[in-house]
mmCIF file of C-alpha atoms in Angstrom:
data_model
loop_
_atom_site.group_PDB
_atom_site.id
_atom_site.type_symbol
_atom_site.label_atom_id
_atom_site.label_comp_id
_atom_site.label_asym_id
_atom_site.label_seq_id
_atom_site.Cartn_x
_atom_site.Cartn_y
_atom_site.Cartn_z
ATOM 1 C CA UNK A 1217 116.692 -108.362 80.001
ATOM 2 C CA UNK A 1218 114.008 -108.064 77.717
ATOM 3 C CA UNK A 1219 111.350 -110.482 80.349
ATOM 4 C CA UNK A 1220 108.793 -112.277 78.795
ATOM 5 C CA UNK A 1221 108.118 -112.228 75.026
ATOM 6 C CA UNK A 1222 105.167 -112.249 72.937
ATOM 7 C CA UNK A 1223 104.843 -112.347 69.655
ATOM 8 C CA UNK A 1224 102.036 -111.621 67.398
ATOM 9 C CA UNK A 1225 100.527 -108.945 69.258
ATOM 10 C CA UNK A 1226 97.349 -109.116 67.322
ATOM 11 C CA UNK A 1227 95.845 -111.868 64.674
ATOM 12 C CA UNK A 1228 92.925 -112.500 63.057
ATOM 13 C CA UNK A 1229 92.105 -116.476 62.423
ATOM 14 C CA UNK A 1230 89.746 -118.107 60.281
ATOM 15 C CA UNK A 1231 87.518 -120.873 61.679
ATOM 16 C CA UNK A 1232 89.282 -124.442 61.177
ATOM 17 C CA UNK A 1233 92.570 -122.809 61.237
ATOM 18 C CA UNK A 1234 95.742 -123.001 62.850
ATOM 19 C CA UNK A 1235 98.587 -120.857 64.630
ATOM 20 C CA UNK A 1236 101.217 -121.222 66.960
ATOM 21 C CA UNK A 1237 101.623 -118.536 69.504
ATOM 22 C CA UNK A 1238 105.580 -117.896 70.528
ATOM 23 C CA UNK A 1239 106.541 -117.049 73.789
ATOM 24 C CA UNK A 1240 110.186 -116.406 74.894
ATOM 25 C CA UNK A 1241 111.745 -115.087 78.597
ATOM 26 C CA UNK A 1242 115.242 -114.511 79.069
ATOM 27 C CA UNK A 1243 115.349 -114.599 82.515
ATOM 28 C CA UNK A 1244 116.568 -118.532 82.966
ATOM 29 C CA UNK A 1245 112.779 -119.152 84.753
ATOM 30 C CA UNK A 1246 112.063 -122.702 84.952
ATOM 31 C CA UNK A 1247 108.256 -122.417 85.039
ATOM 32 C CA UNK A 1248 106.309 -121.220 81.932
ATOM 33 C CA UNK A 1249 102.445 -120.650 81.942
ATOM 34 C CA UNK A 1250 100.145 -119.952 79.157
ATOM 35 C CA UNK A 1251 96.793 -118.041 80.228
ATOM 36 C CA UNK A 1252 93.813 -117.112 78.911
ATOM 37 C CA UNK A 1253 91.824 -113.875 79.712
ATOM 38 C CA UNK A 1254 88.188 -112.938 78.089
ATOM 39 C CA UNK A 1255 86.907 -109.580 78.643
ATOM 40 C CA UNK A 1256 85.660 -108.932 82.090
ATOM 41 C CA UNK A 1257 86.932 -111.985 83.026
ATOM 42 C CA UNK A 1258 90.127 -112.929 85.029
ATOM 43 C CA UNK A 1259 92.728 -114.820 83.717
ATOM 44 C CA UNK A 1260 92.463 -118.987 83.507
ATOM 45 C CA UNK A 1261 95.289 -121.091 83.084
ATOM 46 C CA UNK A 1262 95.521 -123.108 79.884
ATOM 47 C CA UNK A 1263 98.895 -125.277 80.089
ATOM 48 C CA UNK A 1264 102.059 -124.841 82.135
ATOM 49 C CA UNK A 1265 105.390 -126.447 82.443
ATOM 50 C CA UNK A 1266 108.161 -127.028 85.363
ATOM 51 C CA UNK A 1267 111.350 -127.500 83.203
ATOM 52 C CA UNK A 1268 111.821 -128.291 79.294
ATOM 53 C CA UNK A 1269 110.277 -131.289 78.495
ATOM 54 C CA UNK A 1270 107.925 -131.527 81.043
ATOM 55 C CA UNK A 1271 104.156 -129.997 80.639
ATOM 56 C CA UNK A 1272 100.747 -130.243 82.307
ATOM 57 C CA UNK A 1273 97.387 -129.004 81.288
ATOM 58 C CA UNK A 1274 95.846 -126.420 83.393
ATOM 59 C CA UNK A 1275 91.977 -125.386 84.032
ATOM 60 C CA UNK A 1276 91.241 -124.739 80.415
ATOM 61 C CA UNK A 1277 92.958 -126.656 78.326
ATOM 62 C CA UNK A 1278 90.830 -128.424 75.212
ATOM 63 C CA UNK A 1279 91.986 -126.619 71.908
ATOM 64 C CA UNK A 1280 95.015 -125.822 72.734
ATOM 65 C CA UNK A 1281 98.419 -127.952 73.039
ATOM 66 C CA UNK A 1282 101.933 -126.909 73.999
ATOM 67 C CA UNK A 1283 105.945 -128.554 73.871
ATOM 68 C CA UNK A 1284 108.900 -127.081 75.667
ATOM 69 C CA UNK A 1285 112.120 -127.888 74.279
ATOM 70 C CA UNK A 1286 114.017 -125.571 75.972
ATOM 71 C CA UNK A 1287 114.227 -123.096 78.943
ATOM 72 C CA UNK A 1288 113.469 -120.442 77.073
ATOM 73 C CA UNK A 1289 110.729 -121.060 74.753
ATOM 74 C CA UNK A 1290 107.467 -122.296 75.575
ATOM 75 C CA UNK A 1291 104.489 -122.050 72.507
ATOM 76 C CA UNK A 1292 101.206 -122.752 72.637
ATOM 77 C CA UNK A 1293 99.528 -124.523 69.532
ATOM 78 C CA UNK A 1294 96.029 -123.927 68.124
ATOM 79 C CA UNK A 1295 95.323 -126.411 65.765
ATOM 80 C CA UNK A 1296 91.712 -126.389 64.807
ATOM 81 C CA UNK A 1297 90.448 -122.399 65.938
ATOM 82 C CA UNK A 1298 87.109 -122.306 67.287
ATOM 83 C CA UNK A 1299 85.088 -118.754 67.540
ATOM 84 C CA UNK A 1300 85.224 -119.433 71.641
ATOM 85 C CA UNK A 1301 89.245 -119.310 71.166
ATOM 86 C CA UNK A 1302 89.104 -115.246 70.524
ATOM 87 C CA UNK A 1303 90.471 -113.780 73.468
ATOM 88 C CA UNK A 1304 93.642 -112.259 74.970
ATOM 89 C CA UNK A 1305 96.499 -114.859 76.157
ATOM 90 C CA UNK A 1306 99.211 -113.845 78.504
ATOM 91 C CA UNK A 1307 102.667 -115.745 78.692
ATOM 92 C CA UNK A 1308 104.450 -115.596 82.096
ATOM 93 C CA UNK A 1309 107.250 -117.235 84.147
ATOM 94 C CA UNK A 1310 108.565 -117.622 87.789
ATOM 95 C CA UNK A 1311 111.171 -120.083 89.154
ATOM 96 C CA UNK A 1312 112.056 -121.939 92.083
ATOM 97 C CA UNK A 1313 115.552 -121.642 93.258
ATOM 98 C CA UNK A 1314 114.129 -119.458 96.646
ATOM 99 C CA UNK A 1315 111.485 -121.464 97.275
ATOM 100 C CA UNK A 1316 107.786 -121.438 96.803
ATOM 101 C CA UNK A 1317 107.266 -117.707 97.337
ATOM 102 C CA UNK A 1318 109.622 -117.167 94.384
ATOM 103 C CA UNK A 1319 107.871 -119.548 92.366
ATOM 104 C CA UNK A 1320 104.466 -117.812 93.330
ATOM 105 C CA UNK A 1321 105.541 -114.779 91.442
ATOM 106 C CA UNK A 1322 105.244 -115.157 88.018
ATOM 107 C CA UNK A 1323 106.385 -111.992 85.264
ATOM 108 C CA UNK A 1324 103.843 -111.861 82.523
ATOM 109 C CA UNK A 1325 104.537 -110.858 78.610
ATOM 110 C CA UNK A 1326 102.309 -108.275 76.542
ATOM 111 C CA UNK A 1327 99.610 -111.204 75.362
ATOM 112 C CA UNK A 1328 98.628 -111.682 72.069
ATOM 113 C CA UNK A 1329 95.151 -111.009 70.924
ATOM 114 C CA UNK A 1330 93.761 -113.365 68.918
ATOM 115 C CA UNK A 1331 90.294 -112.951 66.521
ATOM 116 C CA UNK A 1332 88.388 -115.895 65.769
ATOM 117 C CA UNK A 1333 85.967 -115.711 62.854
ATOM 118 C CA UNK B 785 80.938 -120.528 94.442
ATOM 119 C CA UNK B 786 83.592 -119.390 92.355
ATOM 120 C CA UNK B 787 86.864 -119.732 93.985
ATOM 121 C CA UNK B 788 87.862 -115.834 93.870
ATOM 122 C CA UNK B 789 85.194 -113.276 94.207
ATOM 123 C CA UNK B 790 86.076 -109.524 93.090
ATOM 124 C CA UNK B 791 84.201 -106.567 92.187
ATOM 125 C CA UNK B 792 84.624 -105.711 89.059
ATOM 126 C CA UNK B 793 83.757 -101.700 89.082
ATOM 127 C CA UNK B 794 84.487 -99.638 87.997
ATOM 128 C CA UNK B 795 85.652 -97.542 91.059
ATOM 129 C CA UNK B 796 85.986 -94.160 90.671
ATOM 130 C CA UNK B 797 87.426 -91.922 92.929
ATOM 131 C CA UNK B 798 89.147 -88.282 93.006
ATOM 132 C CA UNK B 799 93.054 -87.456 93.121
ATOM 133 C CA UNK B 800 94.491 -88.185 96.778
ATOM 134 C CA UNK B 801 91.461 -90.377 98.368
ATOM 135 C CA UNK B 802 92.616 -93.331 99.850
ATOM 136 C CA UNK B 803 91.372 -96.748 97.709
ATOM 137 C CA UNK B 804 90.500 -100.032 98.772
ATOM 138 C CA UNK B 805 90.124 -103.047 97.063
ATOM 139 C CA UNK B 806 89.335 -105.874 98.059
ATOM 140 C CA UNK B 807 88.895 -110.138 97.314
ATOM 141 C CA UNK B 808 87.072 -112.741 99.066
ATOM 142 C CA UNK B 809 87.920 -116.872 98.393
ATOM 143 C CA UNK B 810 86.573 -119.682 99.354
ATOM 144 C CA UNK B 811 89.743 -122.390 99.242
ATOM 145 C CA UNK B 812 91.666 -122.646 102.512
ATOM 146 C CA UNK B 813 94.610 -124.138 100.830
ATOM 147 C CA UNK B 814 95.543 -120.936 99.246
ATOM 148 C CA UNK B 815 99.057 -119.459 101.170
ATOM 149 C CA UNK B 816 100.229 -116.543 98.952
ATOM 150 C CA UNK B 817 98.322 -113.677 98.365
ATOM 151 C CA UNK B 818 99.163 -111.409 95.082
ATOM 152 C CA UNK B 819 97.707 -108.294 93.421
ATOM 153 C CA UNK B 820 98.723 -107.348 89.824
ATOM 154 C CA UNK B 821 98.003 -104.327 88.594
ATOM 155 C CA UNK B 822 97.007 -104.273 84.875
ATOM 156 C CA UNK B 823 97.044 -101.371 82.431
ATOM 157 C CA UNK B 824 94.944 -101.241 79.018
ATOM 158 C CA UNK B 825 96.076 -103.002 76.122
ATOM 159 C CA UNK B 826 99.030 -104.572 78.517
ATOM 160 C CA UNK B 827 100.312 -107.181 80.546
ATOM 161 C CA UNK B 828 99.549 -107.919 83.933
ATOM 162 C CA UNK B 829 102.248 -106.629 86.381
ATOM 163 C CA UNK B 830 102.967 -107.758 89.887
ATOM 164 C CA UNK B 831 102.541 -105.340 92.744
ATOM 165 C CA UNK B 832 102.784 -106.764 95.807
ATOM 166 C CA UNK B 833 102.719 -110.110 97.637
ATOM 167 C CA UNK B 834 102.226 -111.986 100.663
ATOM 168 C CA UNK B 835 102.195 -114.986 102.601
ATOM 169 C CA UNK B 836 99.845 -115.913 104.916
ATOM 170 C CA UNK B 837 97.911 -113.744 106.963
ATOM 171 C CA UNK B 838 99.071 -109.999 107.756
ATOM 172 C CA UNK B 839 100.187 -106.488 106.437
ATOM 173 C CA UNK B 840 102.692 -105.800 103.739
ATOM 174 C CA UNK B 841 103.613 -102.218 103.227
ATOM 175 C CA UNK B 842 105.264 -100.818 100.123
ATOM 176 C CA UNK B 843 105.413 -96.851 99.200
ATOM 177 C CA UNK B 844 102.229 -96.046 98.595
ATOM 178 C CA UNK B 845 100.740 -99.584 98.578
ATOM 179 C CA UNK B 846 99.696 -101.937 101.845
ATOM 180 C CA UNK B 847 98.204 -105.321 101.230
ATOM 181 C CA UNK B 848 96.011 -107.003 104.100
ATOM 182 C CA UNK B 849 95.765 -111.082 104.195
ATOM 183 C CA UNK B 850 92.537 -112.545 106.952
ATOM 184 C CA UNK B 851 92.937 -115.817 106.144
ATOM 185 C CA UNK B 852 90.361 -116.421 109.443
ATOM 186 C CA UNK B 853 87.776 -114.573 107.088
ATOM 187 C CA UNK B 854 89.400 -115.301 103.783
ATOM 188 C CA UNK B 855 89.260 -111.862 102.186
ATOM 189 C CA UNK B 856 91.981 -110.048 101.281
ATOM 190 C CA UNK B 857 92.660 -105.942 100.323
ATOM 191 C CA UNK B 858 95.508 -103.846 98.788
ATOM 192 C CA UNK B 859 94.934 -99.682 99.777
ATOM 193 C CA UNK B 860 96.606 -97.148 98.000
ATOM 194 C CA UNK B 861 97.076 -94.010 100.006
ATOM 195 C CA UNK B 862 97.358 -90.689 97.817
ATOM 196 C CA UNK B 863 95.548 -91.997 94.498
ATOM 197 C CA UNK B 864 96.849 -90.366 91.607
ATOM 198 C CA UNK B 865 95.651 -90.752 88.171
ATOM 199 C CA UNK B 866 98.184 -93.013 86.966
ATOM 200 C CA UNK B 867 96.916 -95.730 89.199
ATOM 201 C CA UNK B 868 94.232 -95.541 87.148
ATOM 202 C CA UNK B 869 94.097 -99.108 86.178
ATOM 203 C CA UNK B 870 92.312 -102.756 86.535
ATOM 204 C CA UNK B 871 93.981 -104.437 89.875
ATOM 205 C CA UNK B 872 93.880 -108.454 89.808
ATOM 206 C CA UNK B 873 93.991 -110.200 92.979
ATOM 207 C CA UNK B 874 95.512 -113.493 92.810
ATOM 208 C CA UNK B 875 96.229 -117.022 94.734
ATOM 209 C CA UNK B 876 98.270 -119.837 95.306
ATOM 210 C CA UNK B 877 98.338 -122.846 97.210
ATOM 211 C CA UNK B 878 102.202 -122.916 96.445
ATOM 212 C CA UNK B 879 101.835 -125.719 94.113
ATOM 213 C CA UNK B 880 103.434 -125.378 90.482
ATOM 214 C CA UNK B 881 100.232 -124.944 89.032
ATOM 215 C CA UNK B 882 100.065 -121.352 88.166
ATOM 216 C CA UNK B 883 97.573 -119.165 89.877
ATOM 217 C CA UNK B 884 93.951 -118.355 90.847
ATOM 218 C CA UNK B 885 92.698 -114.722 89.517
ATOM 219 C CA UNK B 886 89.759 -112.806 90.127
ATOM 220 C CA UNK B 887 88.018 -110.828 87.354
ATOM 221 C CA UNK B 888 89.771 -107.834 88.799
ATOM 222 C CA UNK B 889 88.430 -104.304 89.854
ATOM 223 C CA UNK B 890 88.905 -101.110 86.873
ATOM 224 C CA UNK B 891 89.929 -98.007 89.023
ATOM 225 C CA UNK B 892 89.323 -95.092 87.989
ATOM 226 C CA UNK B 893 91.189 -91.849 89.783
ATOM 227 C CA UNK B 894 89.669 -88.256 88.439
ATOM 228 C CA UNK B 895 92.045 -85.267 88.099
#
C-alpha cells in the first residue's frame, strides 16, 4: 500500500488565485482530514469527512472548501489564495471498524507546501 | 489557555541519555493520548498511543497518561541520533473530529 498521498509537494501561488490540493489513501479508511501546520506551530484541522459525501469544517476552515466523492479521494480547494494561506498541509486518514481507538489513529501523507505571494 | 501546552525546544541531549517529553491540557474530555514523531521536510508519523490514564511500553519508547493532573510524557531510553526529530503530542475526545496537537518539542540527540 502506498498510505496516504499527496500531491504537489511544493507550489508557489499568486494572490487571488486558485488550486486544488489532491489527496489519495489506499487503505479503504473512512475518515479523511485535511490539516494545516505553520512553522512552530502544531497542526490545526481545516475540514474532515466520515464517509464520501459527507464533510464538516474543522477549527480553521475560512478559505478553504473540500468534496468527497469517493473513499479514496478527498481534495481540498483554495479558491481565492490569501498570503495567510502559505503554510504546510498534511492529509491523513483513520477508520472505524475497531472502534474509537482505531479511529483515533490517523496515518498522515507527505503535505504539500504551499507559497502565497 | 490554549488547549495543549508543549515546549517547543529545542532539546538537546547526548547519545544514550534518557529523554523526556512532556504535554500538559486543559480539556477533561480528551480520552486518547498520541505522540507523533515528525522528521524534517516530512509527514507526521504515529508512535505510540493510549487510552486513558497509565503506561504504554514499546521498545525503546514508554508513554505516561495523569489524567488526575492532565499532563502527559513519552521517554525514550538509549537516545540515538536518529530520534533526532520534532515529537507532537496529540488528543482526542474520541469524537470524529480529528485531533488536538501541540506545537511539538525539536529533539536534538549529539553523536
Amino acid at each position: 500500500n502506498a498510505g496516504v498521498t499527496q500531491t504537489p509537494k511544493f507550489r508557489i501561488l499568486k494572490i487571488g488565485q486558485s488550486m486544488t490540493l489532491q489527496c489519495t489513501q489506499d487503505m479503504n479508511h473512512n475518515y479523511m482530514y485535511w490539516y494545516r501546520q505553520d512553522p512552530g506551530m502544531g497542526l490545526k484541522l481545516i475540514y474532515y469527512s466520515v464517509g464520501a459525501g459527507i464533510t464538516d469544517k474543522g477549527e480553521v476552515p475560512n478559505g478553504y472548501n473540500v468534496s468527497r466523492s469517493t473513499t479514496e479521494d478527498f481534495p481540498l480547494r483554495l479558491e481565492l489564495a490569501a498570503p495567510s494561506q502559505t503554510s504546510v498541509y498534511f492529509c491523513a486518514s483513520s477508520y472505524s471498524i475497531s472502534g474509537i481507538l482505531v479511529r483515533v489513529t490517523q496515518y498522515f501523507g507527505p503535505g504539500t507546501r504551499l507559497l502565497v505571494l | 489557555q490554549k488547549e495543549v501546552e508543549q515546549d517547543p525546544g529545542p532539546l538537546s541531549v547526548p547519545e544514550g541519555a534518557i529523554v523526556s517529553l512532556n504535554c500538559t491540557y486543559s480539556n477533561s474530555a480528551f480520552q486518547y493520548f498520541m505522540w507523533y514523531r515528525q522528521y524534517s521536510r516530512k509527514g507526521p508519523e504515529l508512535l505510540m498511543y493510549t487510552y486513558s490514564s497509565g503506561n504504554k511500553e514499546d521498545g525503546r519508547f514508554t508513554a505516561q497518561v495523569d489524567k488526575s493532573s492532565k499532563y502527559i510524557s513519552l521517554f525514550i531510553r538509549d537516545s540515538q541520533p536518529s530520534d533526532s526529530a520534532t515529537y507532537l503530542c496529540a488528543m482526542s475526545g474520541g469524537g470524529a473530529d480529528g485531533l488536538t496537537f501541540g506545537k511539538g518539542t525539536h529533539l536534538i540527540i549529539q553523536p
